[in-house]
Amino acid sequence: MNVIQETSSDIDIKTFRLKLADGNEKMEFMPGQFFEFSVPGVGEAPFGFASSPLDKDFFEVSIKRVGVVTEAIHNLKSGDTVWIRGPLGNTFPLGLMENSNILIIAGGLGLAPLRPLIAYILHRENRDKYKKVQMLLAARSTGDFIYKRDFGEWSKSKDTEIVLTIDRPEQGWDGKVGFPHNIVGEMDIDFNNTYAVTCGPPIMIKFVSAKLVELGIPKNKIYTTLEMRMTCGVGKCGKCNIGHKYVCVDGPVFCMEELAEMPQEY
């Protein structure tokens, strides 16, 4: 296991690269899916995959230190053994998205579950299946961006644009300043042929999705991934139900058309 410290601010996010103990086994997953990460003697929690599904020798997960389980994970060392259960949940509709522009809007750690999607679409074997790829990546400050090491490589892909924005001005910053729902309208986007995928704090998802609808993207072409309240991952504990849906079984990927028919509890 390798560990990467992602953030330089007081928000403590680390990325963990994991390999299965049986070197002959590979973790097969697709963008949007998640898994249960167990630390023996401490507990278990669900996290979205945060690396390319095309990298078969390892997979990555990015975790913010917020509680008992995440504290234990942050204290793991290279060579420690953990338990993995998965992959679980549904995936982004990669087939439906083909021959369309793709707009990615992520805030903070919300970029983590979208990173497999970005890697899949920009991979040389898949890039021609999709049209223009635009990303609007937001963070509280410059120290809060995760995967900054990827930005250069992503921007080299053809017809790919990355716009970065932070909440407040900083000395030396020449990117955008402002919240994503206020910035997206400034971008040159063909809203008539675009699938949008957004993830971040719940309030960001609500404002961004409302803005995208206002700009002309149909609700059935706006997707998000909800990881709220998921615990068991198999629809047994009942902690993640929204109306008659279970986020862990029916999601975590939903389009806004589906969410519009569900109670506003997400």
PDB file of N, CA, C and O in Angstrom, residues 123-176:
ATOM      1  N   HIS A 123      -8.890   7.693 -21.756  1.00  0.00           N
ATOM      2  CA  HIS A 123      -7.967   6.632 -22.173  1.00  0.00           C
ATOM      3  C   HIS A 123      -7.949   6.527 -23.693  1.00  0.00           C
ATOM      4  O   HIS A 123      -8.987   6.668 -24.361  1.00  0.00           O
ATOM      5  N   ARG A 124      -6.773   6.253 -24.247  1.00  0.00           N
ATOM      6  CA  ARG A 124      -6.617   6.241 -25.710  1.00  0.00           C
ATOM      7  C   ARG A 124      -7.574   5.271 -26.398  1.00  0.00           C
ATOM      8  O   ARG A 124      -7.978   5.470 -27.548  1.00  0.00           O
ATOM      9  N   GLU A 125      -7.966   4.210 -25.709  1.00  0.00           N
ATOM     10  CA  GLU A 125      -8.876   3.233 -26.323  1.00  0.00           C
ATOM     11  C   GLU A 125     -10.323   3.723 -26.330  1.00  0.00           C
ATOM     12  O   GLU A 125     -11.158   3.177 -27.059  1.00  0.00           O
ATOM     13  N   ASN A 126     -10.629   4.741 -25.549  1.00  0.00           N
ATOM     14  CA  ASN A 126     -12.014   5.211 -25.426  1.00  0.00           C
ATOM     15  C   ASN A 126     -12.219   6.642 -25.890  1.00  0.00           C
ATOM     16  O   ASN A 126     -13.364   7.058 -26.087  1.00  0.00           O
ATOM     17  N   ARG A 127     -11.114   7.413 -26.047  1.00  0.00           N
ATOM     18  CA  ARG A 127     -11.255   8.852 -26.242  1.00  0.00           C
ATOM     19  C   ARG A 127     -12.115   9.196 -27.465  1.00  0.00           C
ATOM     20  O   ARG A 127     -12.882  10.160 -27.428  1.00  0.00           O
ATOM     21  N   ASP A 128     -12.017   8.424 -28.541  1.00  0.00           N
ATOM     22  CA  ASP A 128     -12.777   8.753 -29.751  1.00  0.00           C
ATOM     23  C   ASP A 128     -14.273   8.465 -29.612  1.00  0.00           C
ATOM     24  O   ASP A 128     -15.065   8.847 -30.478  1.00  0.00           O
ATOM     25  N   LYS A 129     -14.677   7.779 -28.552  1.00  0.00           N
ATOM     26  CA  LYS A 129     -16.101   7.492 -28.352  1.00  0.00           C
ATOM     27  C   LYS A 129     -16.856   8.717 -27.826  1.00  0.00           C
ATOM     28  O   LYS A 129     -18.090   8.748 -27.856  1.00  0.00           O
ATOM     29  N   TYR A 130     -16.094   9.697 -27.318  1.00  0.00           N
ATOM     30  CA  TYR A 130     -16.712  10.860 -26.687  1.00  0.00           C
ATOM     31  C   TYR A 130     -16.223  12.129 -27.370  1.00  0.00           C
ATOM     32  O   TYR A 130     -15.102  12.167 -27.892  1.00  0.00           O
ATOM     33  N   LYS A 131     -17.035  13.159 -27.352  1.00  0.00           N
ATOM     34  CA  LYS A 131     -16.657  14.428 -27.968  1.00  0.00           C
ATOM     35  C   LYS A 131     -15.890  15.280 -26.954  1.00  0.00           C
ATOM     36  O   LYS A 131     -15.120  14.756 -26.167  1.00  0.00           O
ATOM     37  N   LYS A 132     -16.136  16.554 -26.930  1.00  0.00           N
ATOM     38  CA  LYS A 132     -15.368  17.460 -26.075  1.00  0.00           C
ATOM     39  C   LYS A 132     -15.568  17.115 -24.601  1.00  0.00           C
ATOM     40  O   LYS A 132     -16.690  16.826 -24.170  1.00  0.00           O
ATOM     41  N   VAL A 133     -14.486  17.146 -23.849  1.00  0.00           N
ATOM     42  CA  VAL A 133     -14.544  16.908 -22.403  1.00  0.00           C
ATOM     43  C   VAL A 133     -14.146  18.202 -21.695  1.00  0.00           C
ATOM     44  O   VAL A 133     -13.053  18.733 -21.921  1.00  0.00           O
ATOM     45  N   GLN A 134     -15.054  18.695 -20.861  1.00  0.00           N
ATOM     46  CA  GLN A 134     -14.777  19.913 -20.101  1.00  0.00           C
ATOM     47  C   GLN A 134     -14.911  19.610 -18.610  1.00  0.00           C
ATOM     48  O   GLN A 134     -15.828  18.901 -18.195  1.00  0.00           O
ATOM     49  N   MET A 135     -13.999  20.155 -17.843  1.00  0.00           N
ATOM     50  CA  MET A 135     -14.025  19.954 -16.397  1.00  0.00           C
ATOM     51  C   MET A 135     -14.014  21.300 -15.685  1.00  0.00           C
ATOM     52  O   MET A 135     -13.216  22.171 -16.029  1.00  0.00           O
ATOM     53  N   LEU A 136     -14.880  21.442 -14.722  1.00  0.00           N
ATOM     54  CA  LEU A 136     -14.881  22.597 -13.825  1.00  0.00           C
ATOM     55  C   LEU A 136     -14.610  22.044 -12.431  1.00  0.00           C
ATOM     56  O   LEU A 136     -15.467  21.385 -11.836  1.00  0.00           O
ATOM     57  N   LEU A 137     -13.394  22.273 -11.953  1.00  0.00           N
ATOM     58  CA  LEU A 137     -12.953  21.678 -10.691  1.00  0.00           C
ATOM     59  C   LEU A 137     -12.833  22.780  -9.644  1.00  0.00           C
ATOM     60  O   LEU A 137     -12.119  23.778  -9.852  1.00  0.00           O
ATOM     61  N   ALA A 138     -13.520  22.601  -8.530  1.00  0.00           N
ATOM     62  CA  ALA A 138     -13.588  23.626  -7.495  1.00  0.00           C
ATOM     63  C   ALA A 138     -12.969  23.130  -6.199  1.00  0.00           C
ATOM     64  O   ALA A 138     -13.016  21.943  -5.873  1.00  0.00           O
ATOM     65  N   ALA A 139     -12.397  24.070  -5.468  1.00  0.00           N
ATOM     66  CA  ALA A 139     -11.852  23.764  -4.143  1.00  0.00           C
ATOM     67  C   ALA A 139     -11.984  25.009  -3.285  1.00  0.00           C
ATOM     68  O   ALA A 139     -12.083  26.134  -3.801  1.00  0.00           O
ATOM     69  N   ARG A 140     -11.944  24.799  -1.975  1.00  0.00           N
ATOM     70  CA  ARG A 140     -12.054  25.936  -1.062  1.00  0.00           C
ATOM     71  C   ARG A 140     -10.861  26.879  -1.235  1.00  0.00           C
ATOM     72  O   ARG A 140     -11.007  28.099  -1.188  1.00  0.00           O
ATOM     73  N   SER A 141      -9.666  26.295  -1.402  1.00  0.00           N
ATOM     74  CA  SER A 141      -8.442  27.075  -1.590  1.00  0.00           C
ATOM     75  C   SER A 141      -7.508  26.285  -2.497  1.00  0.00           C
ATOM     76  O   SER A 141      -7.765  25.121  -2.813  1.00  0.00           O
ATOM     77  N   THR A 142      -6.403  26.882  -2.897  1.00  0.00           N
ATOM     78  CA  THR A 142      -5.458  26.176  -3.763  1.00  0.00           C
ATOM     79  C   THR A 142      -4.867  24.950  -3.063  1.00  0.00           C
ATOM     80  O   THR A 142      -4.482  23.986  -3.714  1.00  0.00           O
ATOM     81  N   GLY A 143      -4.816  24.984  -1.749  1.00  0.00           N
ATOM     82  CA  GLY A 143      -4.285  23.846  -1.002  1.00  0.00           C
ATOM     83  C   GLY A 143      -5.244  22.691  -0.884  1.00  0.00           C
ATOM     84  O   GLY A 143      -4.878  21.628  -0.357  1.00  0.00           O
ATOM     85  N   ASP A 144      -6.476  22.885  -1.335  1.00  0.00           N
ATOM     86  CA  ASP A 144      -7.498  21.846  -1.190  1.00  0.00           C
ATOM     87  C   ASP A 144      -7.747  21.054  -2.471  1.00  0.00           C
ATOM     88  O   ASP A 144      -8.564  20.137  -2.459  1.00  0.00           O
ATOM     89  N   PHE A 145      -7.093  21.404  -3.572  1.00  0.00           N
ATOM     90  CA  PHE A 145      -7.269  20.611  -4.800  1.00  0.00           C
ATOM     91  C   PHE A 145      -6.632  19.233  -4.615  1.00  0.00           C
ATOM     92  O   PHE A 145      -5.489  19.128  -4.153  1.00  0.00           O
ATOM     93  N   ILE A 146      -7.346  18.193  -5.005  1.00  0.00           N
ATOM     94  CA  ILE A 146      -6.769  16.856  -5.002  1.00  0.00           C
ATOM     95  C   ILE A 146      -6.443  16.457  -6.436  1.00  0.00           C
ATOM     96  O   ILE A 146      -7.000  16.988  -7.384  1.00  0.00           O
ATOM     97  N   TYR A 147      -5.493  15.552  -6.592  1.00  0.00           N
ATOM     98  CA  TYR A 147      -5.053  15.028  -7.900  1.00  0.00           C
ATOM     99  C   TYR A 147      -4.464  16.112  -8.798  1.00  0.00           C
ATOM    100  O   TYR A 147      -4.572  16.042 -10.024  1.00  0.00           O
ATOM    101  N   LYS A 148      -3.839  17.107  -8.188  1.00  0.00           N
ATOM    102  CA  LYS A 148      -3.217  18.144  -9.025  1.00  0.00           C
ATOM    103  C   LYS A 148      -2.194  17.540  -9.982  1.00  0.00           C
ATOM    104  O   LYS A 148      -1.960  18.067 -11.061  1.00  0.00           O
ATOM    105  N   ARG A 149      -1.622  16.390  -9.598  1.00  0.00           N
ATOM    106  CA  ARG A 149      -0.641  15.722 -10.470  1.00  0.00           C
ATOM    107  C   ARG A 149      -1.281  15.219 -11.758  1.00  0.00           C
ATOM    108  O   ARG A 149      -0.578  14.922 -12.728  1.00  0.00           O
ATOM    109  N   ASP A 150      -2.621  15.076 -11.785  1.00  0.00           N
ATOM    110  CA  ASP A 150      -3.311  14.589 -12.983  1.00  0.00           C
ATOM    111  C   ASP A 150      -3.658  15.707 -13.967  1.00  0.00           C
ATOM    112  O   ASP A 150      -3.899  15.435 -15.148  1.00  0.00           O
ATOM    113  N   PHE A 151      -3.754  16.927 -13.487  1.00  0.00           N
ATOM    114  CA  PHE A 151      -4.326  17.998 -14.307  1.00  0.00           C
ATOM    115  C   PHE A 151      -3.557  18.193 -15.617  1.00  0.00           C
ATOM    116  O   PHE A 151      -4.154  18.397 -16.678  1.00  0.00           O
ATOM    117  N   GLY A 152      -2.234  18.156 -15.529  1.00  0.00           N
ATOM    118  CA  GLY A 152      -1.424  18.347 -16.725  1.00  0.00           C
ATOM    119  C   GLY A 152      -1.660  17.258 -17.758  1.00  0.00           C
ATOM    120  O   GLY A 152      -1.808  17.536 -18.948  1.00  0.00           O
ATOM    121  N   GLU A 153      -1.715  16.006 -17.288  1.00  0.00           N
ATOM    122  CA  GLU A 153      -1.924  14.882 -18.207  1.00  0.00           C
ATOM    123  C   GLU A 153      -3.321  14.942 -18.812  1.00  0.00           C
ATOM    124  O   GLU A 153      -3.501  14.714 -20.015  1.00  0.00           O
ATOM    125  N   TRP A 154      -4.323  15.238 -18.007  1.00  0.00           N
ATOM    126  CA  TRP A 154      -5.694  15.323 -18.523  1.00  0.00           C
ATOM    127  C   TRP A 154      -5.804  16.412 -19.596  1.00  0.00           C
ATOM    128  O   TRP A 154      -6.464  16.219 -20.622  1.00  0.00           O
ATOM    129  N   SER A 155      -5.168  17.550 -19.346  1.00  0.00           N
ATOM    130  CA  SER A 155      -5.313  18.677 -20.278  1.00  0.00           C
ATOM    131  C   SER A 155      -4.636  18.409 -21.613  1.00  0.00           C
ATOM    132  O   SER A 155      -4.912  19.090 -22.601  1.00  0.00           O
ATOM    133  N   LYS A 156      -3.724  17.416 -21.669  1.00  0.00           N
ATOM    134  CA  LYS A 156      -3.058  17.077 -22.932  1.00  0.00           C
ATOM    135  C   LYS A 156      -3.970  16.286 -23.863  1.00  0.00           C
ATOM    136  O   LYS A 156      -3.716  16.200 -25.065  1.00  0.00           O
ATOM    137  N   SER A 157      -5.025  15.682 -23.335  1.00  0.00           N
ATOM    138  CA  SER A 157      -5.928  14.910 -24.175  1.00  0.00           C
ATOM    139  C   SER A 157      -6.660  15.846 -25.130  1.00  0.00           C
ATOM    140  O   SER A 157      -7.007  16.974 -24.773  1.00  0.00           O
ATOM    141  N   LYS A 158      -6.933  15.384 -26.325  1.00  0.00           N
ATOM    142  CA  LYS A 158      -7.550  16.246 -27.341  1.00  0.00           C
ATOM    143  C   LYS A 158      -8.939  16.705 -26.893  1.00  0.00           C
ATOM    144  O   LYS A 158      -9.667  15.978 -26.203  1.00  0.00           O
ATOM    145  N   ASP A 159      -9.296  17.930 -27.296  1.00  0.00           N
ATOM    146  CA  ASP A 159     -10.616  18.501 -26.999  1.00  0.00           C
ATOM    147  C   ASP A 159     -10.959  18.401 -25.521  1.00  0.00           C
ATOM    148  O   ASP A 159     -12.087  18.044 -25.139  1.00  0.00           O
ATOM    149  N   THR A 160      -9.988  18.701 -24.677  1.00  0.00           N
ATOM    150  CA  THR A 160     -10.212  18.638 -23.234  1.00  0.00           C
ATOM    151  C   THR A 160      -9.852  19.974 -22.603  1.00  0.00           C
ATOM    152  O   THR A 160      -8.797  20.533 -22.875  1.00  0.00           O
ATOM    153  N   GLU A 161     -10.746  20.472 -21.774  1.00  0.00           N
ATOM    154  CA  GLU A 161     -10.555  21.766 -21.111  1.00  0.00           C
ATOM    155  C   GLU A 161     -10.727  21.596 -19.609  1.00  0.00           C
ATOM    156  O   GLU A 161     -11.651  20.912 -19.156  1.00  0.00           O
ATOM    157  N   ILE A 162      -9.831  22.192 -18.851  1.00  0.00           N
ATOM    158  CA  ILE A 162      -9.949  22.171 -17.386  1.00  0.00           C
ATOM    159  C   ILE A 162     -10.011  23.602 -16.881  1.00  0.00           C
ATOM    160  O   ILE A 162      -9.146  24.421 -17.191  1.00  0.00           O
ATOM    161  N   VAL A 163     -11.045  23.910 -16.125  1.00  0.00           N
ATOM    162  CA  VAL A 163     -11.191  25.221 -15.485  1.00  0.00           C
ATOM    163  C   VAL A 163     -11.155  24.995 -13.985  1.00  0.00           C
ATOM    164  O   VAL A 163     -11.889  24.154 -13.452  1.00  0.00           O
ATOM    165  N   LEU A 164     -10.280  25.735 -13.297  1.00  0.00           N
ATOM    166  CA  LEU A 164     -10.149  25.605 -11.846  1.00  0.00           C
ATOM    167  C   LEU A 164     -10.713  26.847 -11.178  1.00  0.00           C
ATOM    168  O   LEU A 164     -10.511  27.969 -11.653  1.00  0.00           O
ATOM    169  N   THR A 165     -11.393  26.648 -10.070  1.00  0.00           N
ATOM    170  CA  THR A 165     -11.923  27.793  -9.333  1.00  0.00           C
ATOM    171  C   THR A 165     -11.779  27.553  -7.832  1.00  0.00           C
ATOM    172  O   THR A 165     -11.870  26.410  -7.363  1.00  0.00           O
ATOM    173  N   ILE A 166     -11.528  28.622  -7.098  1.00  0.00           N
ATOM    174  CA  ILE A 166     -11.451  28.561  -5.639  1.00  0.00           C
ATOM    175  C   ILE A 166     -12.456  29.552  -5.052  1.00  0.00           C
ATOM    176  O   ILE A 166     -12.954  30.436  -5.744  1.00  0.00           O
ATOM    177  N   ASP A 167     -12.752  29.366  -3.772  1.00  0.00           N
ATOM    178  CA  ASP A 167     -13.820  30.166  -3.151  1.00  0.00           C
ATOM    179  C   ASP A 167     -13.452  31.638  -2.996  1.00  0.00           C
ATOM    180  O   ASP A 167     -14.293  32.513  -3.167  1.00  0.00           O
ATOM    181  N   ARG A 168     -12.192  31.885  -2.603  1.00  0.00           N
ATOM    182  CA  ARG A 168     -11.781  33.260  -2.326  1.00  0.00           C
ATOM    183  C   ARG A 168     -10.459  33.575  -3.023  1.00  0.00           C
ATOM    184  O   ARG A 168      -9.647  32.661  -3.234  1.00  0.00           O
ATOM    185  N   PRO A 169     -10.212  34.832  -3.349  1.00  0.00           N
ATOM    186  CA  PRO A 169      -8.954  35.192  -4.043  1.00  0.00           C
ATOM    187  C   PRO A 169      -7.730  34.837  -3.202  1.00  0.00           C
ATOM    188  O   PRO A 169      -7.773  34.897  -1.969  1.00  0.00           O
ATOM    189  N   GLU A 170      -6.665  34.440  -3.870  1.00  0.00           N
ATOM    190  CA  GLU A 170      -5.380  34.182  -3.219  1.00  0.00           C
ATOM    191  C   GLU A 170      -4.274  34.857  -4.029  1.00  0.00           C
ATOM    192  O   GLU A 170      -4.363  34.925  -5.263  1.00  0.00           O
ATOM    193  N   GLN A 171      -3.267  35.303  -3.342  1.00  0.00           N
ATOM    194  CA  GLN A 171      -2.151  35.949  -4.014  1.00  0.00           C
ATOM    195  C   GLN A 171      -1.482  34.951  -4.964  1.00  0.00           C
ATOM    196  O   GLN A 171      -1.176  33.823  -4.567  1.00  0.00           O
ATOM    197  N   GLY A 172      -1.285  35.376  -6.206  1.00  0.00           N
ATOM    198  CA  GLY A 172      -0.629  34.529  -7.190  1.00  0.00           C
ATOM    199  C   GLY A 172      -1.557  33.607  -7.955  1.00  0.00           C
ATOM    200  O   GLY A 172      -1.127  32.929  -8.885  1.00  0.00           O
ATOM    201  N   TRP A 173      -2.828  33.558  -7.588  1.00  0.00           N
ATOM    202  CA  TRP A 173      -3.794  32.684  -8.256  1.00  0.00           C
ATOM    203  C   TRP A 173      -4.346  33.366  -9.495  1.00  0.00           C
ATOM    204  O   TRP A 173      -4.872  34.491  -9.432  1.00  0.00           O
ATOM    205  N   ASP A 174      -4.241  32.710 -10.665  1.00  0.00           N
ATOM    206  CA  ASP A 174      -4.752  33.304 -11.898  1.00  0.00           C
ATOM    207  C   ASP A 174      -5.928  32.523 -12.468  1.00  0.00           C
ATOM    208  O   ASP A 174      -6.324  32.733 -13.618  1.00  0.00           O
ATOM    209  N   GLY A 175      -6.479  31.584 -11.666  1.00  0.00           N
ATOM    210  CA  GLY A 175      -7.665  30.864 -12.104  1.00  0.00           C
ATOM    211  C   GLY A 175      -8.935  31.603 -11.718  1.00  0.00           C
ATOM    212  O   GLY A 175      -8.910  32.784 -11.363  1.00  0.00           O
ATOM    213  N   LYS A 176     -10.044  30.898 -11.804  1.00  0.00           N
ATOM    214  CA  LYS A 176     -11.330  31.497 -11.475  1.00  0.00           C
ATOM    215  C   LYS A 176     -11.499  31.608  -9.953  1.00  0.00           C
ATOM    216  O   LYS A 176     -10.914  30.839  -9.182  1.00  0.00           O
TER     217      LYS A 176
END
